[in-house]
Tab-separated table of C-alpha atoms in Angstrom:
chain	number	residue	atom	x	y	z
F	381	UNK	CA	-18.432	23.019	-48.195
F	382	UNK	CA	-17.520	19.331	-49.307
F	383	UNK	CA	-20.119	20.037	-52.147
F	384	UNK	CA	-17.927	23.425	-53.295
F	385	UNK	CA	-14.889	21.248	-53.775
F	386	UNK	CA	-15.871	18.468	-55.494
F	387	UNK	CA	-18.519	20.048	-58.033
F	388	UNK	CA	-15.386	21.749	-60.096
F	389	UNK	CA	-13.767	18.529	-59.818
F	390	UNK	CA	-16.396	16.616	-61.373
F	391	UNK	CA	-17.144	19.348	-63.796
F	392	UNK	CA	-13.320	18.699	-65.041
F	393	UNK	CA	-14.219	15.094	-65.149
F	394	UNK	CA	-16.739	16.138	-67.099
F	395	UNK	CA	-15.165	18.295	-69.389
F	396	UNK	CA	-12.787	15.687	-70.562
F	397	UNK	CA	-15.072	13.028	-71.074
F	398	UNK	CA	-17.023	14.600	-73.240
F	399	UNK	CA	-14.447	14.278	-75.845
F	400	UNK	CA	-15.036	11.241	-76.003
F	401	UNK	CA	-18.015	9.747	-76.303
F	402	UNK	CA	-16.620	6.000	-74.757
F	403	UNK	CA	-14.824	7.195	-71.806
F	404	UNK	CA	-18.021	9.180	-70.812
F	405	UNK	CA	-19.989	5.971	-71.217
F	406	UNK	CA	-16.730	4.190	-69.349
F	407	UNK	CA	-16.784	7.112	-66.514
F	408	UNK	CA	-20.529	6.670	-65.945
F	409	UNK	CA	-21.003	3.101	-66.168
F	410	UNK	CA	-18.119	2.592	-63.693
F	411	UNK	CA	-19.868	5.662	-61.291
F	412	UNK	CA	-22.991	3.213	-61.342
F	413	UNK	CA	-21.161	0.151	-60.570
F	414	UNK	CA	-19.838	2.305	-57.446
F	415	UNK	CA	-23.038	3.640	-56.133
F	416	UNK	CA	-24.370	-0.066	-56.622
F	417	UNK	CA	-21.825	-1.385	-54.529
F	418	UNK	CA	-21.850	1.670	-51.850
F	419	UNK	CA	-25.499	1.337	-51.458
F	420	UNK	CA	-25.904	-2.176	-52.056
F	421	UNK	CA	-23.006	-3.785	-50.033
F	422	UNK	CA	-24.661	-4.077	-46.772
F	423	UNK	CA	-27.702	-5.676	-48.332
F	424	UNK	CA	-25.951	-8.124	-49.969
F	425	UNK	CA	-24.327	-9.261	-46.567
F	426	UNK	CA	-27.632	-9.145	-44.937
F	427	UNK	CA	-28.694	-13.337	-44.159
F	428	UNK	CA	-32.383	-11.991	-44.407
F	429	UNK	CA	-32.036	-10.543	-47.556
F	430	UNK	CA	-30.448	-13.655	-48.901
F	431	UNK	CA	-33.475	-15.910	-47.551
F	432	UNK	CA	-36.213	-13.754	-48.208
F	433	UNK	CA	-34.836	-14.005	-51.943
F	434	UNK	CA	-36.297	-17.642	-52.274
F	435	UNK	CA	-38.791	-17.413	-49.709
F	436	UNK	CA	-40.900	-13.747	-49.893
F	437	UNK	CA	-44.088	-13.677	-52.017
F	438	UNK	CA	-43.596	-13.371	-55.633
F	439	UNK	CA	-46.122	-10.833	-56.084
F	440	UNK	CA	-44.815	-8.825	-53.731
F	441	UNK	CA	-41.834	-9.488	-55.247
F	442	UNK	CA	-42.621	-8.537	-58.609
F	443	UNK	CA	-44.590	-5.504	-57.545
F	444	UNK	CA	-41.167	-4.684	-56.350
F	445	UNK	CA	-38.964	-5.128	-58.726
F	446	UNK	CA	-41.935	-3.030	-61.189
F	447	UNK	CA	-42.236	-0.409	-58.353
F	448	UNK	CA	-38.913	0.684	-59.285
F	449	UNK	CA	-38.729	1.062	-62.376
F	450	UNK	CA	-40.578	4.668	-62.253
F	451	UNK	CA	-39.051	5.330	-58.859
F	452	UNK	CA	-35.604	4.919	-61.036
F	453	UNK	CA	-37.024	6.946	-64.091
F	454	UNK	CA	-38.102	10.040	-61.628
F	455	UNK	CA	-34.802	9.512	-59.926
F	456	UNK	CA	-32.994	9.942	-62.877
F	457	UNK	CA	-35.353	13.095	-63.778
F	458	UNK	CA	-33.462	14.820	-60.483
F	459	UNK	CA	-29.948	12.993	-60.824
F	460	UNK	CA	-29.263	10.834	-63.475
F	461	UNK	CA	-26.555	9.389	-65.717
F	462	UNK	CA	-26.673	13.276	-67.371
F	463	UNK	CA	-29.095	15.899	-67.069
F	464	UNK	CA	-32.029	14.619	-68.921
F	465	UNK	CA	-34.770	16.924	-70.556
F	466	UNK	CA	-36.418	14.194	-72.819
F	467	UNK	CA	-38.429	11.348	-71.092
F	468	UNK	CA	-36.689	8.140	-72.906
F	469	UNK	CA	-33.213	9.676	-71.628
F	470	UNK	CA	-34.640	8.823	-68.015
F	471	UNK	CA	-36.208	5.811	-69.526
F	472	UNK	CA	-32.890	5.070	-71.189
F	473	UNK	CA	-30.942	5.454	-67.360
F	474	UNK	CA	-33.465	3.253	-65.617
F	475	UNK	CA	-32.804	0.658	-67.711
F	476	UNK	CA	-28.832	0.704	-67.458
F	477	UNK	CA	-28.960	1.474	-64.046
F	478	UNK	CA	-31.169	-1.716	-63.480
F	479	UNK	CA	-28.702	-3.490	-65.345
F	480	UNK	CA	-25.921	-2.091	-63.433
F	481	UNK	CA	-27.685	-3.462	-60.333
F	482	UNK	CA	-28.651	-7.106	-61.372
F	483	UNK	CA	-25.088	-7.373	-62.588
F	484	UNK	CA	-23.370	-5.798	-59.659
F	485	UNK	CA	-25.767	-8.206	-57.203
F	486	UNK	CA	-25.346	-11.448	-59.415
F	487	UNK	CA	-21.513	-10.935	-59.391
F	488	UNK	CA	-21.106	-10.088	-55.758
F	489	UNK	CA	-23.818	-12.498	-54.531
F	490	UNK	CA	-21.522	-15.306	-56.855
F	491	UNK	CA	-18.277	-14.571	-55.254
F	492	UNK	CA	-19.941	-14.887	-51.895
F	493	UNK	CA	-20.824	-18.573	-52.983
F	494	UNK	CA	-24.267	-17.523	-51.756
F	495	UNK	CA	-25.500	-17.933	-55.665
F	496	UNK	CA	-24.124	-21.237	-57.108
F	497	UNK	CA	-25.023	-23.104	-59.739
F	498	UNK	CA	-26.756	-25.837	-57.992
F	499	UNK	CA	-29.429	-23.757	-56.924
F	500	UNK	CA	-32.853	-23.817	-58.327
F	501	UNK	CA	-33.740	-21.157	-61.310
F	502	UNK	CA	-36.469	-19.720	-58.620
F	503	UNK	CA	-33.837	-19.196	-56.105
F	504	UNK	CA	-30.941	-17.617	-58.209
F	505	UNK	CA	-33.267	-15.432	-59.998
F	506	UNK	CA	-35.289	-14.350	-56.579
F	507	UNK	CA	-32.193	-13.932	-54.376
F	508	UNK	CA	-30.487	-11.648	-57.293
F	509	UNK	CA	-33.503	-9.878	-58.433
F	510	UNK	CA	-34.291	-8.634	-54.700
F	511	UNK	CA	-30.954	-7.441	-54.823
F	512	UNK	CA	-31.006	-5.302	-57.736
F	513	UNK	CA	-33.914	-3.285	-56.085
F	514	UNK	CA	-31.555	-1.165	-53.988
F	515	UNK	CA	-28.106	-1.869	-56.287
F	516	UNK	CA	-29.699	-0.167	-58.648
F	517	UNK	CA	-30.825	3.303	-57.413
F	518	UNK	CA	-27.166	3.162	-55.614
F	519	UNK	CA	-26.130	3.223	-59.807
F	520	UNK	CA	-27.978	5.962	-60.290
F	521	UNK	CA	-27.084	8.205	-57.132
F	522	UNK	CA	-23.353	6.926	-57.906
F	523	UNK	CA	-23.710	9.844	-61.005
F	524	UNK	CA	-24.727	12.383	-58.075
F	525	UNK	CA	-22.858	11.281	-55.050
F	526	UNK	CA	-19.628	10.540	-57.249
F	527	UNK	CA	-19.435	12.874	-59.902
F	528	UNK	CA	-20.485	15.846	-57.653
F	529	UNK	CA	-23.873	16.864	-59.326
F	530	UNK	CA	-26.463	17.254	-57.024
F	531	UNK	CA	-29.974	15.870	-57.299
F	532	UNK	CA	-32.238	18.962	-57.366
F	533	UNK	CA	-35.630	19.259	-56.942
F	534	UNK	CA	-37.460	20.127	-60.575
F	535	UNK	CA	-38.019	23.789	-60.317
F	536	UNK	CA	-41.062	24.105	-62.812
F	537	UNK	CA	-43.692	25.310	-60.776
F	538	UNK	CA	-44.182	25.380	-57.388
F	539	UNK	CA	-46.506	22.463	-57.508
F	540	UNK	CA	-44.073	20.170	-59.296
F	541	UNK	CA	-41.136	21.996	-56.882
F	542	UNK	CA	-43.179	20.498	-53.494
F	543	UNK	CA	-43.796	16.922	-55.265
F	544	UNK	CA	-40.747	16.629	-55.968
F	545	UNK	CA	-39.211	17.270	-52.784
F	546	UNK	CA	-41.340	15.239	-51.541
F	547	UNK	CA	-40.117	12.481	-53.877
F	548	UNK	CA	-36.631	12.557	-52.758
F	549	UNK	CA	-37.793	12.200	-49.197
F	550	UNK	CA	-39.216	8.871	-50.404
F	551	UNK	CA	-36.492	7.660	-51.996
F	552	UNK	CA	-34.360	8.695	-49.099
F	553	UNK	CA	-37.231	6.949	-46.627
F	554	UNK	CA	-36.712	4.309	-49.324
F	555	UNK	CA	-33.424	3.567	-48.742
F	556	UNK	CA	-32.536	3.874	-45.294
F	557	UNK	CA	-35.467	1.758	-44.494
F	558	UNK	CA	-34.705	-1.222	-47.151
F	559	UNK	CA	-31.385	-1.419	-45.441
F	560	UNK	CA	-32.938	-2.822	-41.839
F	561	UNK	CA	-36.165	-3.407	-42.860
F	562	UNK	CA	-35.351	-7.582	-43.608
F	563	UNK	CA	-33.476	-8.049	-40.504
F	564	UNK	CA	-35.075	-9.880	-37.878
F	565	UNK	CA	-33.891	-6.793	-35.023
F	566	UNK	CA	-36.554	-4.554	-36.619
F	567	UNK	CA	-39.272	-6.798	-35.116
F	568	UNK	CA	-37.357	-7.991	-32.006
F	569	UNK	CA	-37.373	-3.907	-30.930
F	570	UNK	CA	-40.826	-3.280	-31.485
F	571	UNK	CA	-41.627	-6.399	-29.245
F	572	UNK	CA	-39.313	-5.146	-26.799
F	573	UNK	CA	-40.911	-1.680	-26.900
F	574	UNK	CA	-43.962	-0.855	-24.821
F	575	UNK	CA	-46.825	1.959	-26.149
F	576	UNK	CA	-45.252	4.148	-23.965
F	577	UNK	CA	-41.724	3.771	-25.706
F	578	UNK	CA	-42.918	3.763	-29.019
F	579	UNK	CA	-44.835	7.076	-28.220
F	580	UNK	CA	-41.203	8.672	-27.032
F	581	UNK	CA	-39.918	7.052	-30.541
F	582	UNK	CA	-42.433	8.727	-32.731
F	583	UNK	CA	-42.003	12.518	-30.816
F	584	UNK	CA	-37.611	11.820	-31.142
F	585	UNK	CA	-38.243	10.630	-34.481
F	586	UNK	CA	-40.495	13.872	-35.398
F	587	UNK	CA	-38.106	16.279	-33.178
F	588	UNK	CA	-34.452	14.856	-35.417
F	589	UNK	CA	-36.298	14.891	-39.062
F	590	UNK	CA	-37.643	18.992	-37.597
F	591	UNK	CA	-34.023	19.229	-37.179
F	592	UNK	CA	-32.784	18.681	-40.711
F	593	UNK	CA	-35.707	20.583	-42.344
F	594	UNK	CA	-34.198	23.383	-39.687
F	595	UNK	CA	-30.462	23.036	-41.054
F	596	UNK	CA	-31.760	23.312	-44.455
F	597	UNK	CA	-33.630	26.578	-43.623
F	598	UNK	CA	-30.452	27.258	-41.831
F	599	UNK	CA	-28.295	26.797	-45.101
F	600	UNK	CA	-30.960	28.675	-47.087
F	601	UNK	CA	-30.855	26.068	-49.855
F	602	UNK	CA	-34.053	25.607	-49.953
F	603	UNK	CA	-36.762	28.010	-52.273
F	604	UNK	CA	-39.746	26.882	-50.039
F	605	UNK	CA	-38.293	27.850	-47.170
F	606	UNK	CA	-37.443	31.161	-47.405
F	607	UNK	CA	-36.114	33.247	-44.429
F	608	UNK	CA	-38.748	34.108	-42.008
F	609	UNK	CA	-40.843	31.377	-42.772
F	610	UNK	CA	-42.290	30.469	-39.150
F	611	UNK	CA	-41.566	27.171	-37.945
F	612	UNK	CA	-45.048	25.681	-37.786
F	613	UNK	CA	-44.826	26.384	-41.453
F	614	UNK	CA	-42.028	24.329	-42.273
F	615	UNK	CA	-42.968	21.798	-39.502
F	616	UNK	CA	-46.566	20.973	-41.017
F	617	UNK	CA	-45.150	20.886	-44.695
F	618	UNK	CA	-42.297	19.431	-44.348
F	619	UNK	CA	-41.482	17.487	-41.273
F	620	UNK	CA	-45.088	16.091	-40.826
F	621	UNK	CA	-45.746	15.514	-44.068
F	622	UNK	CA	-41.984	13.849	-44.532
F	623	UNK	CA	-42.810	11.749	-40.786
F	624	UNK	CA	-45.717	10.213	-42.753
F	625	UNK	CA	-44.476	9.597	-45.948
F	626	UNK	CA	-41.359	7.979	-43.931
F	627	UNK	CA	-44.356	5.685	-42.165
F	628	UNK	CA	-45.898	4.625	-45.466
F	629	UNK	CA	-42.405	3.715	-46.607
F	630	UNK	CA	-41.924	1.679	-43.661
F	631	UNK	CA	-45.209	0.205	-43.714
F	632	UNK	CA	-44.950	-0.878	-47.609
F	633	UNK	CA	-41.470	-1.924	-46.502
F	634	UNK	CA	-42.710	-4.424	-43.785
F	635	UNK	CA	-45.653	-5.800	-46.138
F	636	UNK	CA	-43.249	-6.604	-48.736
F	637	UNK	CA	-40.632	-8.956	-46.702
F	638	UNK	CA	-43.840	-10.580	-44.807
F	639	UNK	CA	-43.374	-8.625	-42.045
F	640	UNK	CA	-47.130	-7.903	-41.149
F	641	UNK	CA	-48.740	-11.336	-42.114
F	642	UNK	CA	-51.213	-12.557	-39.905
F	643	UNK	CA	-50.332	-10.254	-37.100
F	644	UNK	CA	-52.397	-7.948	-35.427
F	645	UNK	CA	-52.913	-4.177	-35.873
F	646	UNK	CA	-50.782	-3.300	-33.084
F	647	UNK	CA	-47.244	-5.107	-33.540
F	648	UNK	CA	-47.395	-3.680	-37.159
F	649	UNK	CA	-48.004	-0.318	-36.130
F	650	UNK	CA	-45.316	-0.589	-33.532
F	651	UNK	CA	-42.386	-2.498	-35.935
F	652	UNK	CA	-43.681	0.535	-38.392
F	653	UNK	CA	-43.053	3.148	-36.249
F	654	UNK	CA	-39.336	1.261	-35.104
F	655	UNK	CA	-38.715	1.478	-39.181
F	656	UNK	CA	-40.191	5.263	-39.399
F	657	UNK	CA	-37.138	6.244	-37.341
F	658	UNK	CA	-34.601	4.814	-39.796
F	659	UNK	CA	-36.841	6.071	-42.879
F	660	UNK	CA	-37.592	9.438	-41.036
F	661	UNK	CA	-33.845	10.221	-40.862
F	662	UNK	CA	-33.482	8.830	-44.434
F	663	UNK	CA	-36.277	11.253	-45.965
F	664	UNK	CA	-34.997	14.221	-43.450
F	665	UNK	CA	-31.284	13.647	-44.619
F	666	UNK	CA	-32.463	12.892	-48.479
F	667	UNK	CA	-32.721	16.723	-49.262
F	668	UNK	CA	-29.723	17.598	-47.856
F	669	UNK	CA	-27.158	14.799	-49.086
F	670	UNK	CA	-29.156	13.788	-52.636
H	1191	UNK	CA	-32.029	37.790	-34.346
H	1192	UNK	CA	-28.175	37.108	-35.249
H	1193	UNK	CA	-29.326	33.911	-36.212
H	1194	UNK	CA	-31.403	35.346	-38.908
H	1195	UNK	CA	-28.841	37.723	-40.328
H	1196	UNK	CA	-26.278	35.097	-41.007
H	1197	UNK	CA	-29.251	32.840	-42.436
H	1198	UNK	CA	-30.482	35.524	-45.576
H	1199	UNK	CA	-26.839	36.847	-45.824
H	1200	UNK	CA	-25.968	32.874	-46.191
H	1201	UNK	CA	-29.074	32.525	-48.401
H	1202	UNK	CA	-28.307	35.794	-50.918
H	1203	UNK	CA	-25.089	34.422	-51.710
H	1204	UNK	CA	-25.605	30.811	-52.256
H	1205	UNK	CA	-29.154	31.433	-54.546
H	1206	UNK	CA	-29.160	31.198	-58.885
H	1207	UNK	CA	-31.481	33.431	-60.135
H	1208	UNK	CA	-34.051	31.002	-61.185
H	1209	UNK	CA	-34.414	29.934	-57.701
H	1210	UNK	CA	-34.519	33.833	-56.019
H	1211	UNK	CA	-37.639	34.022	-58.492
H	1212	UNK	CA	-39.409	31.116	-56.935
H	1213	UNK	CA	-38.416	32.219	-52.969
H	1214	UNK	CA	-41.339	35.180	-52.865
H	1215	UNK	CA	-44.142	32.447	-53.879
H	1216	UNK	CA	-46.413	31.344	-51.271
H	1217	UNK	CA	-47.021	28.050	-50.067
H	1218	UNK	CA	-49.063	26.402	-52.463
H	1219	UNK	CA	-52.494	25.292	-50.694
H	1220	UNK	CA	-51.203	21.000	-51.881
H	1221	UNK	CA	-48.569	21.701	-49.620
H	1222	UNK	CA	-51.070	22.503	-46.192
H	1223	UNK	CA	-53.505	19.897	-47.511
H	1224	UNK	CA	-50.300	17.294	-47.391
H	1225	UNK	CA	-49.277	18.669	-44.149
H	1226	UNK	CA	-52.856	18.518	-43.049
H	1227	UNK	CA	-53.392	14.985	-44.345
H	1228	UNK	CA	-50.084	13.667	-42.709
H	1229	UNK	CA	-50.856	15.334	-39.331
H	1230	UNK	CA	-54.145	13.572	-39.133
H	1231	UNK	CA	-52.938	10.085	-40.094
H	1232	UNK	CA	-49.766	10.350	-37.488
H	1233	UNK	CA	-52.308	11.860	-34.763
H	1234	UNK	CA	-54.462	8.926	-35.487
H	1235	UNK	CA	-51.780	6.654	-34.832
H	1236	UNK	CA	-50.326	7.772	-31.900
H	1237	UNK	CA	-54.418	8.023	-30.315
H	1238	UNK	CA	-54.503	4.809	-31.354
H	1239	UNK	CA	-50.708	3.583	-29.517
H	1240	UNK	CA	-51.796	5.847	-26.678
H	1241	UNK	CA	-55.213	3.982	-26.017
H	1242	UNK	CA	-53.045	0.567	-26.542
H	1243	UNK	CA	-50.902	1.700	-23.573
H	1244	UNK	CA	-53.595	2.908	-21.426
H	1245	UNK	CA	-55.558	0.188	-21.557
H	1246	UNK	CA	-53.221	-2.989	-21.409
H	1247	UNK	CA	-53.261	-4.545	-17.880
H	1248	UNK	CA	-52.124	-8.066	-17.920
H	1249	UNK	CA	-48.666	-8.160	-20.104
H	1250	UNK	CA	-48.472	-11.714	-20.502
H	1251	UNK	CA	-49.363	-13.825	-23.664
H	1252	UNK	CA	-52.265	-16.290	-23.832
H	1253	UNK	CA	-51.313	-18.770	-26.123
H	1254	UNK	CA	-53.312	-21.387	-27.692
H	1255	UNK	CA	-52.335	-24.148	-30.634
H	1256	UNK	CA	-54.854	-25.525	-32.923
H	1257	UNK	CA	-54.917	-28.121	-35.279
H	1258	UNK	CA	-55.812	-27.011	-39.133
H	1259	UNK	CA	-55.807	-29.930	-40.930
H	1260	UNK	CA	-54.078	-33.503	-40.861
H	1261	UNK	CA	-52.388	-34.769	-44.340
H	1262	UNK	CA	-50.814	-37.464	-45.714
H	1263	UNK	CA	-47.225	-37.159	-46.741
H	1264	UNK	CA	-44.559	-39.666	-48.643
H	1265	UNK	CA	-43.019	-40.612	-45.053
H	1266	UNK	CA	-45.636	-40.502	-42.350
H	1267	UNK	CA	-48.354	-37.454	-41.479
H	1268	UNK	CA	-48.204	-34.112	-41.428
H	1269	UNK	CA	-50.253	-31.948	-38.463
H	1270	UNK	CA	-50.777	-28.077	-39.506
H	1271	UNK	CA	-51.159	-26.387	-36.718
H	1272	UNK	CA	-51.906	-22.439	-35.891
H	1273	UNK	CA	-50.491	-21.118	-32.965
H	1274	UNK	CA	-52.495	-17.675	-31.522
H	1275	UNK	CA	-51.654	-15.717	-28.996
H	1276	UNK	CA	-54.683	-13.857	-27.607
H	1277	UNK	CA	-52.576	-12.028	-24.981
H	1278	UNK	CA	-51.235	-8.898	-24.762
H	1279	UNK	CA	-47.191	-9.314	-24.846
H	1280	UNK	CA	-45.582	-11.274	-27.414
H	1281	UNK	CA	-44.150	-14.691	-26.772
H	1282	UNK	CA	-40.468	-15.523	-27.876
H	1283	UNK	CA	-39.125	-19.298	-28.384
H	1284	UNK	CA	-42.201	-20.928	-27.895
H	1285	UNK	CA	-42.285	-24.386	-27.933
H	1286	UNK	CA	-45.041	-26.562	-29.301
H	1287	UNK	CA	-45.408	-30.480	-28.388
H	1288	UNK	CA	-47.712	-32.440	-30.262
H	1289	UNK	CA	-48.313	-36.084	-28.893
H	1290	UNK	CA	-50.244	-38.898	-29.808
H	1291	UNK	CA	-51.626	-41.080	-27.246
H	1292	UNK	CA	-53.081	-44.652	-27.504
H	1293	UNK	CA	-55.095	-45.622	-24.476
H	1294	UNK	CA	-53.846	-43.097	-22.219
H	1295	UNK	CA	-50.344	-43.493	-23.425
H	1296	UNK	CA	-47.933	-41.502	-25.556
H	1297	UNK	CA	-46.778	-43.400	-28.271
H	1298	UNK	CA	-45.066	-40.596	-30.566
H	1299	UNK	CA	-43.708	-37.172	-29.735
H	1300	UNK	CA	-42.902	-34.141	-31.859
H	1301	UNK	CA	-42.056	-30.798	-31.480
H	1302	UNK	CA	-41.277	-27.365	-32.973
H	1303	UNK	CA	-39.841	-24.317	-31.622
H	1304	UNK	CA	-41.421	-20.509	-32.866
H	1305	UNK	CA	-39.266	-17.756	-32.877
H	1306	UNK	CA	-41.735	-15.049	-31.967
H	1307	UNK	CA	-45.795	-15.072	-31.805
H	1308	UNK	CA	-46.892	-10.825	-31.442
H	1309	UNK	CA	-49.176	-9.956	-29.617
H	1310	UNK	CA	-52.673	-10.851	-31.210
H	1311	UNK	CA	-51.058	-12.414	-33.405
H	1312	UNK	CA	-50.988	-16.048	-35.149
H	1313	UNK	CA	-47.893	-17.996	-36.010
H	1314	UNK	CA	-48.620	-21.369	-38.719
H	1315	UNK	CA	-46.580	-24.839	-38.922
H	1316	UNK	CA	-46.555	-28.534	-38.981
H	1317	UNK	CA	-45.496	-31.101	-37.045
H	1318	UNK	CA	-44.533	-34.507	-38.110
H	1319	UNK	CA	-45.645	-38.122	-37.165
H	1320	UNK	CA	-44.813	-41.268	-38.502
H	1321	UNK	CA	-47.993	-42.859	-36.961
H	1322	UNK	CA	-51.817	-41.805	-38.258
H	1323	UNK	CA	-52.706	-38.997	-35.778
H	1324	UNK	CA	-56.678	-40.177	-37.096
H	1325	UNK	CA	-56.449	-43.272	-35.720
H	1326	UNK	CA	-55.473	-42.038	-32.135
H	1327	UNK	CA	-56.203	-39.050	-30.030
H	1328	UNK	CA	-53.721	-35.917	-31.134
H	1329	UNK	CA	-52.650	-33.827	-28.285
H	1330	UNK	CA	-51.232	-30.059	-29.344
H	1331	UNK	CA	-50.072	-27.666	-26.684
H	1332	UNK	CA	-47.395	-24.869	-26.220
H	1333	UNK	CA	-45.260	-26.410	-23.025
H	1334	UNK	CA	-43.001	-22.563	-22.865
H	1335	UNK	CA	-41.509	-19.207	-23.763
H	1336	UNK	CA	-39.297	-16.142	-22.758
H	1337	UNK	CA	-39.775	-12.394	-22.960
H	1338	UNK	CA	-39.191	-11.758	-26.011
């Protein structure tokens, strides 16, 4: 319904700023600096995020901050700055949206005095390039979520169609899951939780993501799920396949802010499965609100 | 049955052409090889949680604190020490004393409190002396924790 109303509404926006070629650029650049801020706000006033900026491993780091640049370029494949058909369009968004979110993170991050001058190079450059990692694919959803296209799965072949769905349950796993993933509650739960609880968390966890791959069925947006398809169907496509992507998220997730070093196999499976939930919903929700 | 109705007529209306083409297709076989895949790693897991909870009996944590290595530093000594926790419930706050004693007798204290050592799991830090824990006998022990 929401999505009915505000499509002819960007389309207008649209319309007019292709006239001219700067206010486009304007209207864009300032629906990226939006969608950084949106999505990157409660990261940037996260004390864990701020610390693990100077303190997390620089290779994971790094492999970070490279990880998304082609999670950015297939991102803007389904939703970017325009539609894109030509490969150094996306290429072209990644790069601006990256910029969008280094510059959105560095400003905000600055105002909060968290940034100052008297900081070390390492620190500066760590604490704002952590940051960009979500601000920017918040610039890049800002075109979707703002300006009322929708990210769509590529509808080549049926092949690419599945892949790609099951890329924008990533990124949605992605995001939800980088939100709580650095705060020190993730791990205080799962040490709360006995095998038993996290057990009842993985089957309400699988039961809630079943029930947004039902509402999309429901809506009949969805080409692989045409009507009639039974529901073991959709449940061992979708939401199993969706639960475990939403685990590997989590799991890469916990690696990369030190979150599994030198513990033992069980507390990481149990602070992963405490982050699936978050990421499950995220990768669930992804197909309906990207 | 109702349920269904409302769901195609929904469906018809809301569908472009392109994707009314795709909606016949069956499931490609990558899709039940994914499903199949993902079922087997989560089944794993939760076998694996399930045998975890079955088989723990005493929920306390067994902690232990060894010394790594002893170095020099501008001010004084530093003791790295590993903390490990053997037991099967994770320890919260725990503190770690290290003392050196001369003859029997404690001449310098230090300690350090760890936020959380999991279950299994190892925690590392360092203490700090002014005297030459070498020279004396170095005494490293957790004296506490909570529930986490």
């Amino acid at each position: 319904m929401q999505k009915a109303r505000s499509r002819p509404a960007g389309q207008e926006i649209e319309q007019r700023a292709r006239r001219s070629p700067r206010r486009k650029l304007l209207v864009g650049l300032g629906r990226g600096f939006g969608g950084a801020l949106i999505f990157g706000l409660p990261m940037l006033m996260t004390m864990e995020m701020w610390w693990l900026g100077f303190y997390m491993d620089r290779f994971r780091l790094a492999l970070l901050l490279i990880l998304n640049m082609p999670l950015l370029i297939l991102l803007s494949h389904h939703a970017g700055f325009e539609e894109t058909t030509r490969w150094h369009d996306d290429l072209r968004d990644m790069a601006v949206a990256y910029a969008i979110g280094v510059v959105a993170s560095a400003v905000v991050l600055a105002v909060f005095g968290i940034v100052t001058l008297a900081m070390s190079a390492d620190e500066i450059v760590g604490k704002v390039a952590l940051q960009s990692v979500p601000a920017s694919i918040g610039a890049l959803l800002g075109r979707s979520q703002l300006g009322g296209s929708k990210a769509e799965p590529s509808q080549r072949t049926e092949r690419v169609n599945y892949a790609s769905e099951l890329f924008l349950m990533a990124v949605g796993a992605l995001f939800l899951s980088l939100n709580v993933a650095p705060t020190e509650e993730m791990v205080l739960i799962s040490y709360k939780m006995t095998g038993w609880h996290a057990l009842a968390l993985i089957a309400l966890s699988i039961f809630l993501m079943h029930a947004f791959v039902y509402a999309l069925e429901f809506a009949g947006s969805d080409p692989s799920l045409p009507p009639g398809t039974p529901w073991w169907s959709a449940f061992l496509r979708f939401t199993i396949t969706g639960y475990a992507i939403a685990m590997l998220i989590s799991l890469y997730a916990l690696w990369t802010f030190g979150r599994t070093d030198d513990a033992a196999l069980m507390p990481v499976l149990m602070s992963m499965v405490v982050l699936a939930f978050p990421a499950a919903i995220g990768a669930a929700a992804a197909r309906l609100i990207l | 049955m109702g349920q269904k109705r409302q769901r195609s007529a929904k469906s018809g209306a809301a569908q472009t052409p392109k994707r009314e083409e795709s909606r016949n297709k069956k499931p490609h076989t990558l899709e039940w090889v994914a499903g199949g895949l993902s079922a087997a790693v989560i089944l794993a897991m939760v076998g694996f949680i399930l045998y975890h909870a079955l088989n723990t009996t005493a929920i306390k944590p067994d902690l232990r604190v060894l010394v790594e290595q002893v170095e020099v530093t501008d001010d004084g000594f530093r003791v790295d020490f590993r903390a490990v926790n053997r037991g099967d419930a994770t320890a919260a706050g725990v503190e770690i004393e290290g003392r050196i004693e001369r003859d029997g007798e404690t001449i310098e204290t230090s300690r350090i409190t760890i936020d959380y050592i999991p279950a299994h799991s190892r925690q590392r830090g360092g203490l700090l002396f002014s005297q030459d824990p070498d020279r004396y006998r170095l005494r490293l022990a957790a004296k506490g924790y909570t529930d986490p």
